Tab-separated table of C-alpha atoms in Angstrom:
chain	number	residue	atom	x	y	z
A	1	MET	CA	2.979	9.986	17.422
A	2	ASP	CA	0.856	8.143	15.020
A	3	ASP	CA	0.988	4.226	14.674
A	4	ALA	CA	2.939	4.292	11.198
A	5	LYS	CA	5.466	6.790	12.237
A	6	MET	CA	6.232	5.020	15.687
A	7	LEU	CA	6.496	1.672	13.845
A	8	TYR	CA	8.694	3.270	11.392
A	9	ASN	CA	11.128	4.702	14.206
A	10	GLU	CA	11.144	1.275	15.741
A	11	GLY	CA	12.302	-0.451	12.473
A	12	LYS	CA	9.061	-2.297	12.151
A	13	LEU	CA	7.318	-0.927	9.331
A	14	LEU	CA	6.975	-2.877	6.082
A	15	VAL	CA	5.756	-1.374	2.628
A	16	ARG	CA	3.570	-3.335	0.117
A	17	ALA	CA	4.249	-1.951	-3.213
A	18	MET	CA	1.252	-1.906	-5.763
A	19	ASP	CA	0.206	-0.584	-8.933
A	20	TRP	CA	-1.573	2.499	-9.188
A	21	PRO	CA	-5.214	2.351	-10.459
A	22	GLN	CA	-5.406	2.783	-14.242
A	23	LEU	CA	-7.922	4.639	-16.488
A	24	LYS	CA	-10.176	2.864	-18.395
A	25	ASN	CA	-13.263	3.331	-20.458
A	26	GLY	CA	-16.355	1.727	-18.665
A	27	ILE	CA	-20.061	1.737	-18.952
A	28	ASN	CA	-20.234	5.389	-17.384
A	29	GLY	CA	-17.025	6.739	-19.355
A	30	LEU	CA	-13.783	7.154	-17.889
A	31	GLU	CA	-13.264	5.332	-14.584
A	32	TYR	CA	-10.269	4.638	-12.250
A	33	ASP	CA	-10.027	0.884	-12.256
A	34	CYS	CA	-9.265	-0.002	-8.518
A	35	THR	CA	-10.013	-4.146	-8.855
A	36	THR	CA	-6.347	-5.033	-8.080
A	37	TRP	CA	-6.385	-3.242	-4.735
A	38	ALA	CA	-10.030	-4.197	-3.976
A	39	ASN	CA	-8.909	-7.891	-4.516
A	40	GLU	CA	-5.876	-7.437	-2.110
A	41	PHE	CA	-7.957	-6.031	0.733
A	42	CYS	CA	-10.960	-8.171	0.367
A	43	MET	CA	-8.140	-11.144	0.774
A	44	LEU	CA	-6.900	-9.104	3.927
A	45	MET	CA	-10.446	-8.886	5.388
A	46	ASN	CA	-11.440	-12.520	4.854
A	47	GLU	CA	-8.918	-15.429	4.097
A	48	GLY	CA	-5.705	-13.113	4.858
A	49	LEU	CA	-3.029	-12.281	2.327
A	50	SER	CA	-0.542	-15.109	1.969
A	51	SER	CA	3.114	-15.094	0.940
A	52	ALA	CA	3.066	-11.513	-0.197
A	53	SER	CA	6.231	-9.676	-0.719
A	54	SER	CA	7.051	-6.406	1.183
A	55	THR	CA	9.903	-4.425	2.148
A	56	LEU	CA	11.397	-3.143	5.628
A	57	ILE	CA	11.931	0.437	5.496
A	58	VAL	CA	13.796	2.237	8.414
A	59	PRO	CA	14.604	5.783	9.412
A	60	ASP	CA	17.424	7.708	7.852
A	61	VAL	CA	18.374	4.866	5.247
A	62	GLY	CA	16.773	5.293	1.744
A	63	VAL	CA	15.817	1.924	1.273
A	64	SER	CA	14.348	1.370	-2.359
A	65	THR	CA	10.722	0.309	-2.650
A	66	TYR	CA	9.452	-1.935	-5.607
A	67	LYS	CA	7.022	0.718	-6.740
A	68	ASN	CA	6.073	4.237	-5.890
A	69	ILE	CA	2.792	3.619	-4.270
A	70	GLY	CA	1.461	1.114	-1.896
A	71	PHE	CA	0.268	0.470	1.781
A	72	LEU	CA	2.000	0.126	5.100
A	73	ILE	CA	1.937	-2.935	7.363
A	74	ASN	CA	2.783	-3.404	11.032
A	75	SER	CA	5.306	-6.248	11.138
A	76	ASP	CA	4.283	-7.161	14.629
A	77	LEU	CA	1.014	-8.081	13.380
A	78	ALA	CA	2.091	-10.103	10.441
A	79	ASN	CA	3.711	-13.488	10.094
A	80	CYS	CA	7.262	-12.665	8.551
A	81	PHE	CA	8.231	-16.190	7.498
A	82	HIS	CA	10.840	-15.198	4.912
A	83	ILE	CA	13.306	-12.265	5.364
A	84	SER	CA	15.998	-11.458	2.670
A	85	LYS	CA	18.345	-8.609	2.726
A	86	SER	CA	17.776	-8.096	-1.006
A	87	ASP	CA	15.172	-9.310	-3.774
A	88	SER	CA	14.757	-12.991	-3.161
A	89	GLY	CA	12.772	-13.867	-6.372
A	90	SER	CA	9.896	-15.201	-4.580
A	91	SER	CA	6.825	-17.074	-6.036
A	92	GLY	CA	3.971	-19.177	-5.101
A	93	ASP	CA	2.061	-19.488	-1.945
A	94	ILE	CA	3.378	-21.314	1.256
A	95	ASN	CA	-0.384	-22.394	2.097
A	96	ASN	CA	-0.291	-24.233	-1.172
A	97	GLY	CA	3.122	-25.681	-0.667
A	98	ASP	CA	4.431	-24.161	-3.826
A	99	PHE	CA	6.416	-21.354	-2.079
A	100	PHE	CA	9.831	-20.651	-3.547
A	101	ALA	CA	12.625	-18.038	-2.754
A	102	ASN	CA	16.246	-17.720	-2.463
A	103	ARG	CA	17.436	-18.318	1.024
A	104	SER	CA	16.165	-16.258	3.981
A	105	ASP	CA	19.173	-14.087	5.431
A	106	PHE	CA	17.603	-13.255	8.782
A	107	LYS	CA	15.252	-14.902	11.531
A	108	THR	CA	13.354	-11.739	12.641
A	109	ILE	CA	12.639	-8.388	11.446
A	110	MET	CA	14.822	-6.661	14.061
A	111	GLU	CA	17.832	-8.451	12.721
A	112	LEU	CA	17.155	-6.993	9.237
A	113	ALA	CA	16.473	-3.518	10.693
A	114	ASN	CA	19.886	-3.560	12.520
A	115	TYR	CA	21.590	-4.905	9.563
A	116	ILE	CA	20.211	-2.079	7.523
A	117	LYS	CA	21.022	0.600	10.059
A	118	VAL	CA	24.549	-0.568	10.630
A	119	SER	CA	25.400	-1.302	6.806
A	120	ASP	CA	23.371	1.749	5.519
A	121	ASP	CA	22.297	-0.617	2.787
A	122	THR	CA	19.635	1.051	0.549
A	123	THR	CA	19.087	-2.187	-1.619
A	124	MET	CA	15.554	-3.173	-1.691
A	125	ASN	CA	14.983	-6.216	0.683
A	126	GLU	CA	12.124	-8.567	0.593
A	127	VAL	CA	10.107	-9.888	3.434
A	128	ASN	CA	7.224	-12.537	2.584
A	129	ILE	CA	4.413	-12.264	5.085
A	130	ILE	CA	1.027	-13.635	5.914
A	131	SER	CA	-1.263	-10.937	7.226
A	132	SER	CA	-4.880	-9.769	7.856
A	133	ILE	CA	-6.479	-6.361	7.839
A	134	ASP	CA	-5.705	-5.616	11.373
A	135	SER	CA	-1.972	-5.206	10.347
A	136	ILE	CA	-2.525	-2.469	7.799
A	137	VAL	CA	-1.774	1.001	9.174
A	138	GLY	CA	-1.746	3.419	6.081
A	139	LEU	CA	-1.077	4.035	2.517
A	140	PHE	CA	2.198	5.413	1.079
A	141	ILE	CA	3.263	7.445	-2.043
A	142	ASN	CA	7.247	8.014	-2.886
A	143	GLN	CA	8.674	11.431	-3.083
A	144	CYS	CA	9.258	11.816	-6.747
A	145	PRO	CA	8.897	14.008	-9.764
A	146	ARG	CA	5.622	12.424	-10.196
A	147	GLN	CA	4.689	13.006	-6.657
A	148	ASP	CA	1.433	15.050	-7.535
A	149	ALA	CA	0.092	12.454	-9.874
A	150	LEU	CA	0.700	9.692	-7.110
A	151	LEU	CA	-1.126	11.545	-4.628
A	152	GLN	CA	-4.168	12.003	-6.960
A	153	ARG	CA	-4.199	8.060	-7.431
A	154	ILE	CA	-3.623	7.117	-3.682
A	155	TYR	CA	-6.547	9.582	-2.822
A	156	VAL	CA	-8.814	7.501	-5.243
A	157	ILE	CA	-7.332	4.110	-3.543
A	158	LYS	CA	-8.260	5.725	0.126
A	159	LYS	CA	-11.713	6.416	-0.926
A	160	CYS	CA	-12.042	3.265	-2.574
A	161	LEU	CA	-10.785	1.261	0.512
A	162	PHE	CA	-12.883	3.294	2.898
A	163	ASN	CA	-15.861	1.902	1.005
A	164	ILE	CA	-14.692	-1.566	1.092
A	165	THR	CA	-13.478	-1.575	4.941
A	166	GLY	CA	-14.813	1.057	6.591
A	167	ILE	CA	-11.453	2.425	7.470
A	168	ASP	CA	-10.099	5.790	6.523
A	169	TYR	CA	-6.466	5.103	5.936
A	170	PRO	CA	-3.950	7.995	6.348
A	171	ILE	CA	-1.614	8.704	3.649
A	172	TYR	CA	2.348	9.006	4.019
A	173	LEU	CA	5.029	10.528	2.010
A	174	TYR	CA	8.054	8.344	2.004
A	175	ASN	CA	11.483	9.904	0.748
A	176	SER	CA	13.363	6.889	-0.420
A	177	LYS	CA	16.501	8.884	-0.896
A	178	GLU	CA	16.872	10.113	2.656
A	179	GLY	CA	14.969	7.548	4.559
A	180	LYS	CA	12.247	9.874	5.869
A	181	LEU	CA	8.466	9.348	6.370
A	182	ASN	CA	5.899	12.011	6.718
A	183	LYS	CA	2.118	12.089	7.000
A	184	ILE	CA	0.294	14.160	4.561
A	185	GLU	CA	-2.344	16.244	6.046
A	186	LEU	CA	-5.546	16.145	3.729
A	187	THR	CA	-7.053	19.394	4.610
A	188	ASN	CA	-10.412	20.290	2.935
A	189	GLU	CA	-8.343	22.444	0.657
A	190	LEU	CA	-6.148	19.835	-0.557
A	191	GLU	CA	-8.665	17.345	-0.844
A	192	GLN	CA	-10.559	20.013	-3.375
A	193	GLN	CA	-7.409	20.576	-5.077
A	194	ILE	CA	-6.815	16.867	-5.772
A	195	ILE	CA	-10.218	16.123	-6.872
A	196	GLN	CA	-10.132	19.043	-9.472
A	197	LYS	CA	-7.103	17.644	-10.987
A	198	LEU	CA	-8.347	13.992	-11.214
A	199	LYS	CA	-9.109	13.098	-14.846
A	200	THR	CA	-12.444	11.749	-13.516
A	201	THR	CA	-14.087	11.095	-10.126
A	202	GLN	CA	-15.777	7.875	-11.378
A	203	VAL	CA	-14.223	4.537	-9.715
A	204	PHE	CA	-14.633	1.077	-10.573
A	205	TYR	CA	-13.904	-2.177	-8.925
A	206	TRP	CA	-14.842	-5.705	-9.276
A	207	PRO	CA	-13.192	-8.319	-6.628
A	208	ASP	CA	-13.466	-11.799	-7.431
A	209	GLU	CA	-15.904	-12.403	-4.654
A	210	TYR	CA	-18.352	-9.704	-5.566
A	211	ASP	CA	-21.193	-10.783	-7.870
A	212	GLU	CA	-21.427	-7.351	-9.482
A	213	PRO	CA	-18.988	-4.533	-10.056
A	214	ILE	CA	-19.133	-1.315	-7.875
A	215	ILE	CA	-19.132	1.870	-9.831
A	216	GLY	CA	-19.796	5.244	-8.640
A	217	ASP	CA	-18.212	8.685	-7.717
A	218	ILE	CA	-15.602	9.417	-5.256
A	219	LYS	CA	-17.277	12.371	-4.073
A	220	ASP	CA	-20.438	10.403	-3.055
A	221	ILE	CA	-18.371	7.492	-1.711
A	222	HIS	CA	-20.409	7.264	1.301
A	223	LYS	CA	-23.664	6.782	-0.718
A	224	TYR	CA	-22.701	3.328	-2.356
A	225	THR	CA	-21.718	0.230	-0.827
A	226	ARG	CA	-21.277	-3.344	-1.427
């Protein structure tokens, strides 16, 4: 069993919801702007991601996620310092001393996982974390009517993150209605289908710490680096 599925079955898997990359007109024409994701992963690789909001998902309970796309986190490798059974309205950064949120309901992830299983509570919970790149175990999309479009965008992200981190993250499909998580097997045929459906294969990202933007074609992702 792969890491993400094992963590999911153990009630230890967090999801970090993100915006999907937007199409924009760049110097090379139409591009997918992946800057938000690139910034987040550069932080994960360097100073770490601090006070980020995430949601715990558990098997057979359709816990809602904030957005339909994002990445998966091993809660054992993250500092889960604030654990709430619902949206806690968090803001600020604990490292800066300005973190604010409604009260924490639990002291541990396992307490939250047990609560969700027993109560069958599908409400979106909130877990605030401090984490590094080592805690990331994959990417996810939600099963929904726009699933094909989500898969295309997360594929772009997968390629972008490989260029930044050197890690080829697996992609998972999460059924937020039934509480099921399954890995998407990216065969060569499926990858070609995804690429053919993209509006463009050009990607763009410019993290805060980069002196210049990275612009290129996802089909040649191995040819251009920072």
